[in-house]
Short mmCIF file of N, CA, C and O in Angstrom, two decimals:
data_model
loop_
_atom_site.label_atom_id
_atom_site.label_comp_id
_atom_site.label_asym_id
_atom_site.label_seq_id
_atom_site.Cartn_x
_atom_site.Cartn_y
_atom_site.Cartn_z
N UNK A 64 44.50 -42.47 -31.06
CA UNK A 64 45.34 -42.70 -29.90
C UNK A 64 46.12 -41.42 -29.59
O UNK A 64 46.67 -40.79 -30.49
N UNK A 65 46.16 -41.05 -28.33
CA UNK A 65 46.89 -39.85 -27.93
C UNK A 65 48.39 -40.08 -28.11
O UNK A 65 48.89 -41.17 -27.88
N UNK A 66 49.07 -39.05 -28.53
CA UNK A 66 50.51 -39.15 -28.72
C UNK A 66 51.20 -39.21 -27.38
O UNK A 66 50.92 -38.41 -26.48
N UNK A 67 52.10 -40.16 -27.23
CA UNK A 67 52.87 -40.30 -25.99
C UNK A 67 54.29 -39.86 -26.27
O UNK A 67 54.76 -39.91 -27.40
N UNK A 68 54.95 -39.44 -25.22
CA UNK A 68 56.34 -39.04 -25.39
C UNK A 68 57.19 -39.57 -24.25
O UNK A 68 56.69 -39.82 -23.15
N UNK A 69 58.45 -39.76 -24.53
CA UNK A 69 59.40 -40.26 -23.56
C UNK A 69 59.90 -39.10 -22.71
O UNK A 69 60.34 -38.08 -23.25
N UNK A 70 59.79 -39.22 -21.39
CA UNK A 70 60.32 -38.21 -20.49
C UNK A 70 61.35 -38.89 -19.59
O UNK A 70 61.47 -40.12 -19.58
N UNK A 71 62.10 -38.09 -18.85
CA UNK A 71 63.14 -38.67 -18.01
C UNK A 71 63.39 -37.83 -16.76
O UNK A 71 62.95 -36.69 -16.65
N UNK A 72 64.13 -38.43 -15.85
CA UNK A 72 64.53 -37.80 -14.59
C UNK A 72 66.04 -37.55 -14.55
O UNK A 72 66.61 -37.46 -13.47
N UNK A 73 66.67 -37.44 -15.69
CA UNK A 73 68.13 -37.36 -15.72
C UNK A 73 68.64 -36.14 -14.96
O UNK A 73 69.59 -36.24 -14.17
N UNK A 74 68.04 -34.99 -15.15
CA UNK A 74 68.53 -33.79 -14.47
C UNK A 74 68.50 -33.96 -12.96
O UNK A 74 69.47 -33.64 -12.26
N UNK A 75 67.40 -34.47 -12.43
CA UNK A 75 67.28 -34.69 -10.99
C UNK A 75 68.31 -35.71 -10.52
O UNK A 75 68.97 -35.50 -9.49
N UNK A 76 68.47 -36.79 -11.26
CA UNK A 76 69.42 -37.82 -10.88
C UNK A 76 70.85 -37.30 -10.91
O UNK A 76 71.66 -37.65 -10.04
N UNK A 77 71.17 -36.46 -11.89
CA UNK A 77 72.52 -35.86 -11.92
C UNK A 77 72.74 -35.00 -10.69
O UNK A 77 73.80 -35.04 -10.08
N UNK A 78 71.74 -34.21 -10.32
CA UNK A 78 71.85 -33.35 -9.15
C UNK A 78 72.08 -34.19 -7.89
O UNK A 78 72.94 -33.87 -7.06
N UNK A 79 71.33 -35.27 -7.76
CA UNK A 79 71.46 -36.14 -6.58
C UNK A 79 72.77 -36.92 -6.57
O UNK A 79 73.20 -37.40 -5.53
N UNK A 80 73.41 -37.03 -7.73
CA UNK A 80 74.70 -37.74 -7.85
C UNK A 80 75.83 -36.72 -7.75
O UNK A 80 76.68 -36.62 -8.64
N UNK A 81 75.83 -35.97 -6.66
CA UNK A 81 76.87 -34.96 -6.42
C UNK A 81 76.98 -33.95 -7.54
O UNK A 81 78.07 -33.54 -7.93
N UNK A 82 75.81 -33.57 -8.08
CA UNK A 82 75.74 -32.56 -9.14
C UNK A 82 76.62 -32.92 -10.34
O UNK A 82 77.36 -32.09 -10.87
N UNK A 83 76.50 -34.17 -10.77
CA UNK A 83 77.21 -34.66 -11.95
C UNK A 83 76.87 -33.76 -13.15
O UNK A 83 75.73 -33.39 -13.33
N UNK A 84 77.86 -33.43 -13.92
CA UNK A 84 77.61 -32.60 -15.10
C UNK A 84 77.14 -33.46 -16.26
O UNK A 84 77.31 -34.69 -16.26
N UNK A 85 76.58 -32.80 -17.26
CA UNK A 85 76.19 -33.51 -18.47
C UNK A 85 77.41 -34.12 -19.13
O UNK A 85 77.35 -35.24 -19.65
N UNK A 86 78.52 -33.42 -19.11
CA UNK A 86 79.75 -33.93 -19.72
C UNK A 86 80.23 -35.19 -19.00
O UNK A 86 80.66 -36.15 -19.65
N UNK A 87 80.15 -35.20 -17.67
CA UNK A 87 80.57 -36.39 -16.91
C UNK A 87 79.68 -37.58 -17.23
O UNK A 87 80.19 -38.69 -17.44
N UNK A 88 78.39 -37.36 -17.29
CA UNK A 88 77.48 -38.45 -17.64
C UNK A 88 77.77 -38.94 -19.06
O UNK A 88 77.83 -40.14 -19.30
N UNK A 89 77.99 -38.01 -19.96
CA UNK A 89 78.32 -38.37 -21.34
C UNK A 89 79.56 -39.24 -21.43
O UNK A 89 79.57 -40.24 -22.15
N UNK A 90 80.59 -38.88 -20.68
CA UNK A 90 81.82 -39.67 -20.68
C UNK A 90 81.56 -41.09 -20.18
O UNK A 90 82.10 -42.06 -20.71
N UNK A 91 80.71 -41.21 -19.17
CA UNK A 91 80.45 -42.52 -18.58
C UNK A 91 79.61 -43.43 -19.46
O UNK A 91 79.72 -44.66 -19.35
N UNK A 92 78.82 -42.85 -20.36
CA UNK A 92 77.98 -43.68 -21.23
C UNK A 92 78.40 -43.63 -22.70
O UNK A 92 77.79 -44.28 -23.54
N UNK A 93 79.42 -42.85 -23.00
CA UNK A 93 79.94 -42.80 -24.37
C UNK A 93 79.19 -41.87 -25.30
O UNK A 93 79.08 -42.14 -26.50
N UNK A 94 78.66 -40.77 -24.75
CA UNK A 94 77.96 -39.77 -25.55
C UNK A 94 78.59 -38.39 -25.31
O UNK A 94 79.30 -38.19 -24.34
N UNK A 95 78.28 -37.46 -26.19
CA UNK A 95 78.76 -36.09 -25.99
C UNK A 95 77.86 -35.37 -25.00
O UNK A 95 76.72 -35.78 -24.74
N UNK A 96 78.34 -34.28 -24.45
CA UNK A 96 77.55 -33.45 -23.56
C UNK A 96 76.30 -32.96 -24.27
O UNK A 96 75.21 -32.91 -23.70
N UNK A 97 76.45 -32.61 -25.54
CA UNK A 97 75.33 -32.10 -26.32
C UNK A 97 74.22 -33.15 -26.47
O UNK A 97 73.04 -32.82 -26.40
N UNK A 98 74.61 -34.40 -26.67
CA UNK A 98 73.63 -35.46 -26.80
C UNK A 98 72.92 -35.70 -25.47
O UNK A 98 71.70 -35.86 -25.43
N UNK A 99 73.68 -35.68 -24.38
CA UNK A 99 73.05 -35.82 -23.05
C UNK A 99 72.07 -34.68 -22.83
O UNK A 99 70.95 -34.89 -22.35
N UNK A 100 72.44 -33.46 -23.19
CA UNK A 100 71.55 -32.30 -23.04
C UNK A 100 70.26 -32.50 -23.84
O UNK A 100 69.17 -32.21 -23.35
N UNK A 101 70.39 -33.02 -25.05
CA UNK A 101 69.22 -33.25 -25.90
C UNK A 101 68.32 -34.35 -25.32
O UNK A 101 67.09 -34.22 -25.33
N UNK A 102 68.91 -35.41 -24.81
CA UNK A 102 68.13 -36.49 -24.19
C UNK A 102 67.40 -35.93 -22.96
O UNK A 102 66.20 -36.14 -22.78
N UNK A 103 68.15 -35.22 -22.13
CA UNK A 103 67.60 -34.65 -20.90
C UNK A 103 66.42 -33.71 -21.19
O UNK A 103 65.44 -33.69 -20.45
N UNK A 104 66.53 -32.94 -22.26
CA UNK A 104 65.49 -31.98 -22.63
C UNK A 104 64.32 -32.64 -23.37
O UNK A 104 63.34 -31.97 -23.69
N UNK A 105 64.43 -33.93 -23.66
CA UNK A 105 63.37 -34.62 -24.36
C UNK A 105 63.35 -34.36 -25.86
O UNK A 105 62.38 -34.65 -26.54
N UNK A 106 64.46 -33.85 -26.39
CA UNK A 106 64.54 -33.55 -27.82
C UNK A 106 65.13 -34.71 -28.62
O UNK A 106 65.12 -34.69 -29.84
N UNK A 107 65.66 -35.71 -27.91
CA UNK A 107 66.29 -36.85 -28.57
C UNK A 107 66.01 -38.08 -27.71
O UNK A 107 66.19 -38.04 -26.49
N UNK A 108 65.58 -39.16 -28.33
CA UNK A 108 65.35 -40.41 -27.61
C UNK A 108 66.57 -41.30 -27.77
O UNK A 108 66.98 -41.60 -28.89
N UNK A 109 67.14 -41.74 -26.66
CA UNK A 109 68.34 -42.59 -26.74
C UNK A 109 67.98 -43.99 -27.23
O UNK A 109 66.82 -44.41 -27.14
N UNK A 110 68.97 -44.69 -27.70
CA UNK A 110 68.76 -46.10 -28.04
C UNK A 110 68.47 -46.85 -26.75
O UNK A 110 68.75 -46.36 -25.64
N UNK A 111 67.92 -48.02 -26.87
CA UNK A 111 67.62 -48.82 -25.69
C UNK A 111 68.89 -49.13 -24.91
O UNK A 111 68.92 -49.03 -23.67
N UNK A 112 69.96 -49.44 -25.62
CA UNK A 112 71.23 -49.73 -24.96
C UNK A 112 71.72 -48.52 -24.18
O UNK A 112 72.16 -48.63 -23.03
N UNK A 113 71.64 -47.34 -24.79
CA UNK A 113 72.09 -46.12 -24.11
C UNK A 113 71.21 -45.81 -22.91
O UNK A 113 71.71 -45.40 -21.85
N UNK A 114 69.92 -46.03 -23.04
CA UNK A 114 69.01 -45.80 -21.91
C UNK A 114 69.40 -46.69 -20.73
O UNK A 114 69.44 -46.23 -19.58
N UNK A 115 69.70 -47.96 -21.01
CA UNK A 115 70.13 -48.86 -19.94
C UNK A 115 71.46 -48.40 -19.34
O UNK A 115 71.65 -48.47 -18.11
N UNK A 116 72.37 -47.92 -20.16
CA UNK A 116 73.67 -47.44 -19.64
C UNK A 116 73.47 -46.24 -18.72
O UNK A 116 74.12 -46.13 -17.69
N UNK A 117 72.59 -45.32 -19.12
CA UNK A 117 72.32 -44.15 -18.29
C UNK A 117 71.73 -44.59 -16.95
O UNK A 117 72.16 -44.13 -15.88
N UNK A 118 70.76 -45.48 -16.99
CA UNK A 118 70.14 -45.97 -15.76
C UNK A 118 71.18 -46.65 -14.87
O UNK A 118 71.18 -46.47 -13.65
N UNK A 119 72.08 -47.40 -15.48
CA UNK A 119 73.12 -48.11 -14.73
C UNK A 119 74.05 -47.14 -14.01
O UNK A 119 74.44 -47.39 -12.87
N UNK A 120 74.38 -46.02 -14.65
CA UNK A 120 75.25 -45.02 -14.01
C UNK A 120 74.64 -44.57 -12.68
O UNK A 120 75.35 -44.39 -11.69
N UNK A 121 73.33 -44.42 -12.66
CA UNK A 121 72.66 -43.93 -11.46
C UNK A 121 72.22 -45.06 -10.52
O UNK A 121 71.67 -44.80 -9.45
N UNK A 122 72.45 -46.31 -10.93
CA UNK A 122 72.07 -47.44 -10.10
C UNK A 122 70.56 -47.57 -9.95
O UNK A 122 70.06 -47.99 -8.92
N UNK A 123 69.84 -47.22 -11.02
CA UNK A 123 68.38 -47.23 -11.00
C UNK A 123 67.85 -48.15 -12.10
O UNK A 123 68.47 -48.30 -13.14
N UNK A 124 66.66 -48.72 -11.88
CA UNK A 124 66.04 -49.46 -12.98
C UNK A 124 65.59 -48.48 -14.07
O UNK A 124 65.35 -47.30 -13.79
N UNK A 125 65.50 -48.96 -15.27
CA UNK A 125 65.15 -48.13 -16.42
C UNK A 125 63.89 -47.31 -16.17
O UNK A 125 63.83 -46.13 -16.52
N UNK A 126 62.90 -47.91 -15.52
CA UNK A 126 61.61 -47.24 -15.29
C UNK A 126 61.71 -46.05 -14.34
O UNK A 126 60.81 -45.22 -14.30
N UNK A 127 62.78 -45.97 -13.55
CA UNK A 127 62.96 -44.83 -12.66
C UNK A 127 63.69 -43.68 -13.34
O UNK A 127 63.77 -42.59 -12.79
N UNK A 128 64.23 -43.95 -14.52
CA UNK A 128 64.94 -42.91 -15.26
C UNK A 128 64.10 -42.41 -16.43
O UNK A 128 63.99 -41.20 -16.66
N UNK A 129 63.48 -43.33 -17.16
CA UNK A 129 62.67 -42.98 -18.33
C UNK A 129 61.25 -43.47 -18.14
O UNK A 129 61.02 -44.50 -17.51
N UNK A 130 60.28 -42.73 -18.72
CA UNK A 130 58.88 -43.15 -18.66
C UNK A 130 58.11 -42.56 -19.83
O UNK A 130 58.49 -41.54 -20.39
N UNK A 131 57.01 -43.25 -20.19
CA UNK A 131 56.08 -42.77 -21.21
C UNK A 131 55.08 -41.85 -20.54
O UNK A 131 54.55 -42.16 -19.48
N UNK A 132 54.77 -40.73 -21.17
CA UNK A 132 53.74 -39.84 -20.67
C UNK A 132 52.79 -39.50 -21.79
O UNK A 132 53.18 -39.40 -22.94
N UNK A 133 51.56 -39.30 -21.43
CA UNK A 133 50.57 -38.89 -22.42
C UNK A 133 49.34 -39.72 -22.40
O UNK A 133 49.13 -40.65 -21.72
#
């Protein structure tokens, strides 16, 4: 089976949300800026609860923020 990885649209969504910073998003979901940066870069997979919180900040369904690729 081919390896799949979790990707996201967080950077684009932050830009569209009046250029929200990583720190601002982190404050809204209870994470540090560094953790948001790692999630955004695909170096860290958030918990399911955190993924839903991030999607909620942007008013998007989970599938519009995160997706499987591969």
